[in-house]
Amino acid sequence: MLQEKILVVDDEEPVRGIVATLLERGGYLPVTASGAKEAIELLGQDPNYALVLSDIMMPGTDGLALLDRISTDHPDLPVIMFSAVRDIHVATNAFRRGAFDYLIKPFERRQLESVVARAAEHRRHLRQNIAYRQHLEEVISTRTSRLRAIMQDLERSYDITIGAMGDALDLRDQETEGHSKRVTAYTIELARHFGVGPEELRTIARGAFLHDIGKIATPDAILLKPGRLDEGEVAIMREHCQRGYEMLRKIPFLCDAAEIVYAHQERFDGSGYPRGLKGNQIPIGARIFAIADTLDAMTSDRPYRKGTSFETARAEIVRCSGAQFDPSIVDVYLRIPDEHWMTMRERTEQPGFDALTTL
């Protein structure tokens, strides 16, 4: 077992020698210093001491000033002060400044051994606690990293599941094939410019991608009807918002996204459906999505019409600001040039593009 080092500080060589001899007999390894300056230098070179024994009355920097310096630079290092001065105020001052104990010179061997043993044991406990905390921090860090990796894998699994749900919808409604990917990419981009944070952005992206998932429950005769829908068919088609909400709210990681699905056909002036929500009653994700949805709907080809230009779509979005759209989000949209949206559309048409992986 390695001997514990003890730093002995006293300006009187005979005192240093006596204390060092007593410590050696006790199984310790004493290192001596003739004053505070030398002690500070020794501690700077090697702070691995069990404790410090220091006289108070020394020329130059006294023992109390040394105590202050050690308390600052080595707060876990016990310091035992000793002095020939029998003044309770001096002892009290030393304790207030962080001394572990206080001895009156001349002290007995057993007295020194007892105090040193307690201080050394205190230091060992401190080191054990520090080592334990460091080990605990390492364990927590390792487990946190593993948990983060597991959560990332889980997130990827979620998004794969969402992608499969979107693909299922595309198989039923080929007229709007690719719409979910494009509108999700547009929604993510607009939300980022609007200042939405990462966590909320994931929720909004999932809601955008699954906005029409409720159409899976819409009868083919209505969903695939080539002509204009009658009043009754329109009412059934409009049920897809609530049906999508009811499907997704039961899935824990999609319950927040379900709110966007529920409200994606609401209008800022309250004239939308299914609940006639108005203004800030509409979730922010649904308000952002509304602009992205219109942008894609107008610029995409349909069997019954050709898609318009991004410039035309921009003019329509401006015209409907305050009625269909939230003006504050329209303002953010207008700061993004049409060329940017055109580039984004080209990216969405690349093989293997997945809007959710851009988060």
Short mmCIF file of N, CA, C and O in Angstrom, two decimals, residues 120-234:
data_model
loop_
_atom_site.label_atom_id
_atom_site.label_comp_id
_atom_site.label_asym_id
_atom_site.label_seq_id
_atom_site.Cartn_x
_atom_site.Cartn_y
_atom_site.Cartn_z
N ALA A 120 -6.72 12.23 7.53
CA ALA A 120 -6.40 11.35 6.40
C ALA A 120 -7.61 10.49 6.02
O ALA A 120 -7.88 10.27 4.84
N GLU A 121 -8.35 10.03 7.04
CA GLU A 121 -9.56 9.24 6.77
C GLU A 121 -10.61 10.09 6.07
O GLU A 121 -11.29 9.65 5.13
N HIS A 122 -10.71 11.33 6.50
CA HIS A 122 -11.64 12.27 5.85
C HIS A 122 -11.28 12.47 4.38
O HIS A 122 -12.15 12.45 3.50
N ARG A 123 -9.97 12.62 4.12
CA ARG A 123 -9.50 12.79 2.74
C ARG A 123 -9.80 11.55 1.91
O ARG A 123 -10.21 11.66 0.75
N ARG A 124 -9.58 10.36 2.50
CA ARG A 124 -9.87 9.12 1.76
C ARG A 124 -11.34 9.03 1.40
O ARG A 124 -11.71 8.65 0.29
N HIS A 125 -12.20 9.39 2.35
CA HIS A 125 -13.64 9.37 2.07
C HIS A 125 -14.01 10.34 0.96
O HIS A 125 -14.84 10.03 0.09
N LEU A 126 -13.39 11.52 0.99
CA LEU A 126 -13.66 12.51 -0.06
C LEU A 126 -13.26 11.97 -1.43
O LEU A 126 -13.99 12.10 -2.41
N ARG A 127 -12.08 11.35 -1.48
CA ARG A 127 -11.60 10.79 -2.74
C ARG A 127 -12.50 9.66 -3.23
O ARG A 127 -12.76 9.53 -4.42
N GLN A 128 -12.92 8.83 -2.28
CA GLN A 128 -13.83 7.74 -2.65
C GLN A 128 -15.14 8.29 -3.21
O GLN A 128 -15.68 7.77 -4.19
N ASN A 129 -15.63 9.35 -2.56
CA ASN A 129 -16.88 9.96 -3.04
C ASN A 129 -16.71 10.57 -4.42
O ASN A 129 -17.58 10.46 -5.29
N ILE A 130 -15.55 11.23 -4.61
CA ILE A 130 -15.27 11.82 -5.93
C ILE A 130 -15.18 10.73 -6.99
O ILE A 130 -15.74 10.84 -8.08
N ALA A 131 -14.45 9.64 -6.65
CA ALA A 131 -14.32 8.52 -7.60
C ALA A 131 -15.68 7.90 -7.89
O ALA A 131 -15.99 7.54 -9.04
N TYR A 132 -16.50 7.80 -6.84
CA TYR A 132 -17.84 7.22 -7.02
C TYR A 132 -18.69 8.11 -7.91
O TYR A 132 -19.37 7.63 -8.82
N ARG A 133 -18.62 9.43 -7.68
CA ARG A 133 -19.40 10.36 -8.50
C ARG A 133 -18.94 10.31 -9.96
O ARG A 133 -19.76 10.33 -10.88
N GLN A 134 -17.62 10.26 -10.16
CA GLN A 134 -17.10 10.18 -11.52
C GLN A 134 -17.56 8.90 -12.21
O GLN A 134 -17.95 8.91 -13.38
N HIS A 135 -17.49 7.79 -11.45
CA HIS A 135 -17.96 6.51 -12.01
C HIS A 135 -19.44 6.58 -12.33
O HIS A 135 -19.89 6.12 -13.39
N LEU A 136 -20.20 7.18 -11.40
CA LEU A 136 -21.64 7.31 -11.61
C LEU A 136 -21.94 8.17 -12.83
O LEU A 136 -22.82 7.84 -13.65
N GLU A 137 -21.19 9.26 -12.99
CA GLU A 137 -21.37 10.13 -14.15
C GLU A 137 -21.05 9.40 -15.44
O GLU A 137 -21.73 9.58 -16.46
N GLU A 138 -19.99 8.56 -15.41
CA GLU A 138 -19.63 7.78 -16.59
C GLU A 138 -20.72 6.78 -16.93
O GLU A 138 -21.06 6.60 -18.10
N VAL A 139 -21.25 6.12 -15.89
CA VAL A 139 -22.33 5.15 -16.11
C VAL A 139 -23.55 5.85 -16.69
O VAL A 139 -24.16 5.37 -17.65
N ILE A 140 -23.90 7.02 -16.10
CA ILE A 140 -25.06 7.77 -16.58
C ILE A 140 -24.85 8.22 -18.02
O ILE A 140 -25.75 8.13 -18.86
N SER A 141 -23.62 8.71 -18.30
CA SER A 141 -23.31 9.16 -19.66
C SER A 141 -23.42 8.02 -20.66
O SER A 141 -24.00 8.18 -21.74
N THR A 142 -22.88 6.86 -20.28
CA THR A 142 -22.94 5.70 -21.17
C THR A 142 -24.38 5.27 -21.40
O THR A 142 -24.80 5.02 -22.54
N ARG A 143 -25.13 5.20 -20.32
CA ARG A 143 -26.53 4.75 -20.45
C ARG A 143 -27.37 5.78 -21.19
O ARG A 143 -28.29 5.42 -21.92
N THR A 144 -27.04 7.07 -20.97
CA THR A 144 -27.76 8.12 -21.70
C THR A 144 -27.49 8.01 -23.19
O THR A 144 -28.40 8.17 -24.01
N SER A 145 -26.22 7.72 -23.54
CA SER A 145 -25.87 7.56 -24.96
C SER A 145 -26.62 6.38 -25.56
O SER A 145 -27.13 6.45 -26.68
N ARG A 146 -26.68 5.28 -24.79
CA ARG A 146 -27.41 4.11 -25.27
C ARG A 146 -28.89 4.41 -25.43
O ARG A 146 -29.51 4.02 -26.43
N LEU A 147 -29.43 5.11 -24.42
CA LEU A 147 -30.86 5.46 -24.48
C LEU A 147 -31.14 6.37 -25.66
O LEU A 147 -32.15 6.22 -26.36
N ARG A 148 -30.20 7.32 -25.89
CA ARG A 148 -30.37 8.24 -27.03
C ARG A 148 -30.36 7.47 -28.35
O ARG A 148 -31.16 7.74 -29.25
N ALA A 149 -29.46 6.49 -28.43
CA ALA A 149 -29.39 5.67 -29.65
C ALA A 149 -30.66 4.87 -29.83
O ALA A 149 -31.19 4.73 -30.94
N ILE A 150 -31.16 4.31 -28.71
CA ILE A 150 -32.41 3.54 -28.77
C ILE A 150 -33.57 4.44 -29.21
O ILE A 150 -34.40 4.06 -30.04
N MET A 151 -33.60 5.67 -28.64
CA MET A 151 -34.67 6.60 -29.00
C MET A 151 -34.58 7.00 -30.46
O MET A 151 -35.60 7.15 -31.14
N GLN A 152 -33.36 7.16 -30.96
CA GLN A 152 -33.19 7.51 -32.38
C GLN A 152 -33.66 6.36 -33.27
O GLN A 152 -34.31 6.59 -34.29
N ASP A 153 -33.33 5.13 -32.86
CA ASP A 153 -33.82 3.97 -33.61
C ASP A 153 -35.33 3.91 -33.57
O ASP A 153 -35.99 3.58 -34.58
N LEU A 154 -35.88 4.23 -32.40
CA LEU A 154 -37.33 4.21 -32.25
C LEU A 154 -37.97 5.28 -33.12
O LEU A 154 -39.01 5.05 -33.77
N GLU A 155 -37.33 6.47 -33.14
CA GLU A 155 -37.83 7.55 -34.00
C GLU A 155 -37.83 7.12 -35.46
O GLU A 155 -38.78 7.38 -36.21
N ARG A 156 -36.74 6.45 -35.88
CA ARG A 156 -36.67 5.97 -37.27
C ARG A 156 -37.78 4.94 -37.54
O ARG A 156 -38.39 4.95 -38.62
N SER A 157 -38.02 4.09 -36.55
CA SER A 157 -39.09 3.10 -36.70
C SER A 157 -40.44 3.79 -36.83
O SER A 157 -41.29 3.39 -37.62
N TYR A 158 -40.63 4.85 -36.02
CA TYR A 158 -41.87 5.62 -36.11
C TYR A 158 -42.05 6.17 -37.53
O TYR A 158 -43.13 6.06 -38.13
N ASP A 159 -40.97 6.79 -38.04
CA ASP A 159 -41.08 7.42 -39.34
C ASP A 159 -41.26 6.40 -40.47
O ASP A 159 -41.92 6.68 -41.47
N ILE A 160 -40.67 5.21 -40.29
CA ILE A 160 -40.91 4.14 -41.27
C ILE A 160 -42.38 3.74 -41.25
O ILE A 160 -43.00 3.53 -42.29
N THR A 161 -42.93 3.67 -40.02
CA THR A 161 -44.35 3.34 -39.88
C THR A 161 -45.22 4.41 -40.54
O THR A 161 -46.18 4.11 -41.26
N ILE A 162 -44.85 5.68 -40.31
CA ILE A 162 -45.60 6.77 -40.92
C ILE A 162 -45.51 6.70 -42.44
O ILE A 162 -46.49 6.90 -43.15
N GLY A 163 -44.30 6.41 -42.94
CA GLY A 163 -44.13 6.29 -44.38
C GLY A 163 -44.99 5.20 -44.97
O GLY A 163 -45.58 5.37 -46.06
N ALA A 164 -45.11 4.09 -44.26
CA ALA A 164 -45.96 2.98 -44.74
C ALA A 164 -47.42 3.40 -44.76
O ALA A 164 -48.16 3.05 -45.70
N MET A 165 -47.83 4.18 -43.77
CA MET A 165 -49.22 4.67 -43.75
C MET A 165 -49.47 5.61 -44.92
O MET A 165 -50.52 5.56 -45.57
N GLY A 166 -48.47 6.47 -45.21
CA GLY A 166 -48.63 7.37 -46.35
C GLY A 166 -48.66 6.62 -47.66
O GLY A 166 -49.43 6.96 -48.57
N ASP A 167 -47.82 5.58 -47.78
CA ASP A 167 -47.83 4.77 -49.00
C ASP A 167 -49.17 4.08 -49.20
O ASP A 167 -49.66 3.94 -50.33
N ALA A 168 -49.76 3.65 -48.10
CA ALA A 168 -51.07 3.00 -48.18
C ALA A 168 -52.11 3.96 -48.74
O ALA A 168 -52.98 3.57 -49.54
N LEU A 169 -52.02 5.23 -48.33
CA LEU A 169 -52.96 6.22 -48.84
C LEU A 169 -52.72 6.49 -50.32
O LEU A 169 -53.67 6.61 -51.10
N ASP A 170 -51.45 6.56 -50.73
CA ASP A 170 -51.13 6.80 -52.14
C ASP A 170 -51.66 5.68 -53.04
O ASP A 170 -52.06 5.93 -54.19
N LEU A 171 -51.66 4.47 -52.52
CA LEU A 171 -52.17 3.34 -53.30
C LEU A 171 -53.66 3.50 -53.59
O LEU A 171 -54.17 3.04 -54.61
N ARG A 172 -54.36 4.18 -52.68
CA ARG A 172 -55.80 4.38 -52.86
C ARG A 172 -56.08 5.62 -53.69
O ARG A 172 -57.04 5.66 -54.45
N ASP A 173 -55.27 6.65 -53.51
CA ASP A 173 -55.56 7.93 -54.15
C ASP A 173 -54.37 8.34 -55.01
O ASP A 173 -53.59 9.22 -54.66
N GLN A 174 -54.21 7.69 -56.16
CA GLN A 174 -53.05 7.94 -57.01
C GLN A 174 -53.09 9.32 -57.66
O GLN A 174 -52.09 9.81 -58.16
N GLU A 175 -54.25 9.95 -57.62
CA GLU A 175 -54.38 11.29 -58.22
C GLU A 175 -53.45 12.28 -57.52
O GLU A 175 -52.92 13.20 -58.13
N THR A 176 -53.27 12.09 -56.21
CA THR A 176 -52.43 13.01 -55.44
C THR A 176 -51.13 12.34 -55.01
O THR A 176 -50.53 12.71 -54.01
N GLU A 177 -50.67 11.35 -55.75
CA GLU A 177 -49.45 10.63 -55.40
C GLU A 177 -48.27 11.61 -55.30
O GLU A 177 -48.05 12.44 -56.16
N GLY A 178 -47.49 11.51 -54.21
CA GLY A 178 -46.35 12.39 -53.97
C GLY A 178 -46.73 13.66 -53.24
O GLY A 178 -45.84 14.38 -52.77
N HIS A 179 -48.02 13.94 -53.13
CA HIS A 179 -48.47 15.17 -52.48
C HIS A 179 -48.03 15.21 -51.02
O HIS A 179 -47.55 16.25 -50.53
N SER A 180 -48.16 14.08 -50.31
CA SER A 180 -47.81 14.06 -48.89
C SER A 180 -46.34 14.39 -48.67
O SER A 180 -45.99 15.16 -47.76
N LYS A 181 -45.45 13.86 -49.51
CA LYS A 181 -44.02 14.14 -49.37
C LYS A 181 -43.72 15.61 -49.65
O LYS A 181 -42.95 16.26 -48.94
N ARG A 182 -44.34 16.14 -50.72
CA ARG A 182 -44.07 17.53 -51.07
C ARG A 182 -44.60 18.49 -50.02
O ARG A 182 -43.89 19.42 -49.60
N VAL A 183 -45.83 18.27 -49.61
CA VAL A 183 -46.42 19.21 -48.67
C VAL A 183 -45.72 19.12 -47.31
O VAL A 183 -45.61 20.12 -46.59
N THR A 184 -45.21 17.95 -46.96
CA THR A 184 -44.45 17.81 -45.71
C THR A 184 -43.14 18.59 -45.80
O THR A 184 -42.76 19.30 -44.86
N ALA A 185 -42.45 18.47 -46.93
CA ALA A 185 -41.20 19.22 -47.13
C ALA A 185 -41.46 20.72 -47.07
O ALA A 185 -40.69 21.47 -46.44
N TYR A 186 -42.52 21.18 -47.72
CA TYR A 186 -42.87 22.61 -47.69
C TYR A 186 -43.20 23.06 -46.26
O TYR A 186 -42.80 24.14 -45.82
N THR A 187 -43.97 22.23 -45.55
CA THR A 187 -44.38 22.57 -44.18
C THR A 187 -43.17 22.68 -43.26
O THR A 187 -43.05 23.61 -42.47
N ILE A 188 -42.24 21.72 -43.38
CA ILE A 188 -41.03 21.74 -42.56
C ILE A 188 -40.23 23.01 -42.83
O ILE A 188 -39.77 23.69 -41.90
N GLU A 189 -40.07 23.36 -44.10
CA GLU A 189 -39.28 24.54 -44.46
C GLU A 189 -39.92 25.82 -43.93
O GLU A 189 -39.24 26.69 -43.37
N LEU A 190 -41.22 25.93 -44.09
CA LEU A 190 -41.92 27.13 -43.62
C LEU A 190 -41.90 27.21 -42.10
O LEU A 190 -41.71 28.29 -41.52
N ALA A 191 -42.04 26.06 -41.43
CA ALA A 191 -42.02 26.03 -39.96
C ALA A 191 -40.64 26.45 -39.44
O ALA A 191 -40.53 27.17 -38.43
N ARG A 192 -39.59 26.01 -40.11
CA ARG A 192 -38.24 26.40 -39.69
C ARG A 192 -38.03 27.90 -39.81
O ARG A 192 -37.47 28.54 -38.92
N HIS A 193 -38.48 28.47 -40.92
CA HIS A 193 -38.35 29.92 -41.09
C HIS A 193 -39.21 30.67 -40.08
O HIS A 193 -38.88 31.81 -39.71
N PHE A 194 -40.29 30.05 -39.63
CA PHE A 194 -41.19 30.68 -38.66
C PHE A 194 -40.60 30.59 -37.24
O PHE A 194 -41.08 31.26 -36.34
N GLY A 195 -39.56 29.77 -37.06
CA GLY A 195 -38.89 29.66 -35.76
C GLY A 195 -39.38 28.54 -34.88
O GLY A 195 -39.18 28.56 -33.66
N VAL A 196 -40.02 27.54 -35.47
CA VAL A 196 -40.51 26.40 -34.68
C VAL A 196 -39.32 25.56 -34.21
O VAL A 196 -38.38 25.31 -34.97
N GLY A 197 -39.35 25.11 -32.94
CA GLY A 197 -38.27 24.32 -32.36
C GLY A 197 -38.27 22.89 -32.87
O GLY A 197 -39.26 22.42 -33.46
N PRO A 198 -37.17 22.15 -32.63
CA PRO A 198 -36.99 20.79 -33.18
C PRO A 198 -38.09 19.81 -32.79
O PRO A 198 -38.58 19.06 -33.63
N GLU A 199 -38.48 19.79 -31.50
CA GLU A 199 -39.48 18.82 -31.07
C GLU A 199 -40.83 19.09 -31.71
O GLU A 199 -41.49 18.18 -32.21
N GLU A 200 -41.26 20.34 -31.69
CA GLU A 200 -42.54 20.69 -32.29
C GLU A 200 -42.49 20.49 -33.81
O GLU A 200 -43.50 20.12 -34.43
N LEU A 201 -41.31 20.70 -34.38
CA LEU A 201 -41.15 20.52 -35.83
C LEU A 201 -41.43 19.07 -36.22
O LEU A 201 -42.06 18.80 -37.25
N ARG A 202 -40.98 18.11 -35.42
CA ARG A 202 -41.24 16.69 -35.71
C ARG A 202 -42.74 16.42 -35.69
O ARG A 202 -43.27 15.70 -36.55
N THR A 203 -43.40 16.97 -34.70
CA THR A 203 -44.85 16.78 -34.60
C THR A 203 -45.57 17.36 -35.81
O THR A 203 -46.45 16.71 -36.40
N ILE A 204 -45.19 18.57 -36.19
CA ILE A 204 -45.82 19.23 -37.34
C ILE A 204 -45.56 18.44 -38.61
O ILE A 204 -46.45 18.26 -39.45
N ALA A 205 -44.32 17.95 -38.78
CA ALA A 205 -43.97 17.18 -39.99
C ALA A 205 -44.82 15.92 -40.09
O ALA A 205 -45.33 15.58 -41.17
N ARG A 206 -44.99 15.23 -38.97
CA ARG A 206 -45.78 14.00 -38.99
C ARG A 206 -47.25 14.30 -39.26
O ARG A 206 -47.91 13.57 -39.99
N GLY A 207 -47.73 15.38 -38.68
CA GLY A 207 -49.11 15.76 -38.94
C GLY A 207 -49.33 16.13 -40.40
O GLY A 207 -50.35 15.77 -41.00
N ALA A 208 -48.35 16.84 -40.98
CA ALA A 208 -48.45 17.21 -42.39
C ALA A 208 -48.44 15.98 -43.29
O ALA A 208 -49.23 15.87 -44.23
N PHE A 209 -47.55 15.05 -43.00
CA PHE A 209 -47.43 13.86 -43.84
C PHE A 209 -48.70 13.01 -43.79
O PHE A 209 -49.10 12.41 -44.80
N LEU A 210 -49.35 12.99 -42.62
CA LEU A 210 -50.52 12.11 -42.44
C LEU A 210 -51.84 12.88 -42.50
O LEU A 210 -52.87 12.34 -42.11
N HIS A 211 -51.80 14.11 -43.03
CA HIS A 211 -53.00 14.94 -42.96
C HIS A 211 -54.23 14.29 -43.59
O HIS A 211 -55.35 14.49 -43.13
N ASP A 212 -54.05 13.52 -44.64
CA ASP A 212 -55.19 12.92 -45.33
C ASP A 212 -55.38 11.43 -45.01
O ASP A 212 -56.09 10.73 -45.71
N ILE A 213 -54.74 10.96 -43.92
CA ILE A 213 -54.80 9.53 -43.60
C ILE A 213 -56.23 9.06 -43.38
O ILE A 213 -56.56 7.89 -43.62
N GLY A 214 -57.10 9.96 -42.95
CA GLY A 214 -58.50 9.59 -42.73
C GLY A 214 -59.22 9.19 -43.99
O GLY A 214 -60.27 8.52 -43.94
N LYS A 215 -58.66 9.55 -45.17
CA LYS A 215 -59.29 9.19 -46.43
C LYS A 215 -59.24 7.68 -46.70
O LYS A 215 -59.92 7.19 -47.60
N ILE A 216 -58.43 6.97 -45.93
CA ILE A 216 -58.41 5.51 -46.06
C ILE A 216 -59.79 4.94 -45.78
O ILE A 216 -60.19 3.91 -46.34
N ALA A 217 -60.55 5.64 -44.91
CA ALA A 217 -61.90 5.18 -44.56
C ALA A 217 -62.97 5.74 -45.50
O ALA A 217 -64.15 5.40 -45.37
N THR A 218 -62.58 6.59 -46.46
CA THR A 218 -63.54 7.15 -47.41
C THR A 218 -63.86 6.13 -48.50
O THR A 218 -62.95 5.54 -49.08
N PRO A 219 -65.14 5.90 -48.80
CA PRO A 219 -65.50 4.92 -49.83
C PRO A 219 -64.86 5.24 -51.18
O PRO A 219 -64.74 6.41 -51.57
N ASP A 220 -64.45 4.20 -51.93
CA ASP A 220 -63.83 4.39 -53.24
C ASP A 220 -64.74 5.17 -54.18
O ASP A 220 -64.27 5.97 -54.99
N ALA A 221 -66.02 4.93 -54.07
CA ALA A 221 -66.98 5.58 -54.98
C ALA A 221 -66.91 7.10 -54.84
O ALA A 221 -67.19 7.83 -55.81
N ILE A 222 -66.53 7.56 -53.67
CA ILE A 222 -66.42 9.00 -53.44
C ILE A 222 -64.98 9.47 -53.67
O ILE A 222 -64.74 10.45 -54.38
N LEU A 223 -64.03 8.75 -53.08
CA LEU A 223 -62.63 9.15 -53.18
C LEU A 223 -62.13 9.15 -54.62
O LEU A 223 -61.38 10.05 -55.04
N LEU A 224 -62.58 8.18 -55.43
CA LEU A 224 -62.09 8.02 -56.80
C LEU A 224 -63.08 8.51 -57.86
O LEU A 224 -62.86 8.28 -59.05
N LYS A 225 -64.12 9.18 -57.42
CA LYS A 225 -65.12 9.66 -58.35
C LYS A 225 -64.51 10.70 -59.29
O LYS A 225 -63.92 11.69 -58.84
N PRO A 226 -64.61 10.52 -60.61
CA PRO A 226 -63.97 11.45 -61.56
C PRO A 226 -64.66 12.80 -61.65
O PRO A 226 -64.04 13.81 -61.94
N GLY A 227 -65.94 12.83 -61.41
CA GLY A 227 -66.69 14.08 -61.56
C GLY A 227 -66.84 14.83 -60.25
O GLY A 227 -66.19 14.53 -59.25
N ARG A 228 -67.69 15.84 -60.27
CA ARG A 228 -67.92 16.69 -59.11
C ARG A 228 -68.72 15.93 -58.06
O ARG A 228 -69.65 15.19 -58.38
N LEU A 229 -68.39 16.11 -56.79
CA LEU A 229 -69.11 15.46 -55.70
C LEU A 229 -70.39 16.23 -55.39
O LEU A 229 -70.41 17.47 -55.44
N ASP A 230 -71.46 15.47 -55.06
CA ASP A 230 -72.69 16.16 -54.65
C ASP A 230 -72.59 16.53 -53.18
O ASP A 230 -71.60 16.23 -52.50
N GLU A 231 -73.60 17.18 -52.68
CA GLU A 231 -73.57 17.71 -51.31
C GLU A 231 -73.34 16.61 -50.27
O GLU A 231 -72.56 16.77 -49.33
N GLY A 232 -74.02 15.50 -50.43
CA GLY A 232 -73.88 14.40 -49.49
C GLY A 232 -72.50 13.78 -49.55
O GLY A 232 -71.91 13.42 -48.51
N GLU A 233 -71.96 13.67 -50.77
CA GLU A 233 -70.61 13.10 -50.92
C GLU A 233 -69.55 14.03 -50.34
O GLU A 233 -68.56 13.57 -49.76
N VAL A 234 -69.76 15.34 -50.49
CA VAL A 234 -68.84 16.30 -49.90
C VAL A 234 -68.81 16.15 -48.37
O VAL A 234 -67.75 16.18 -47.73
#
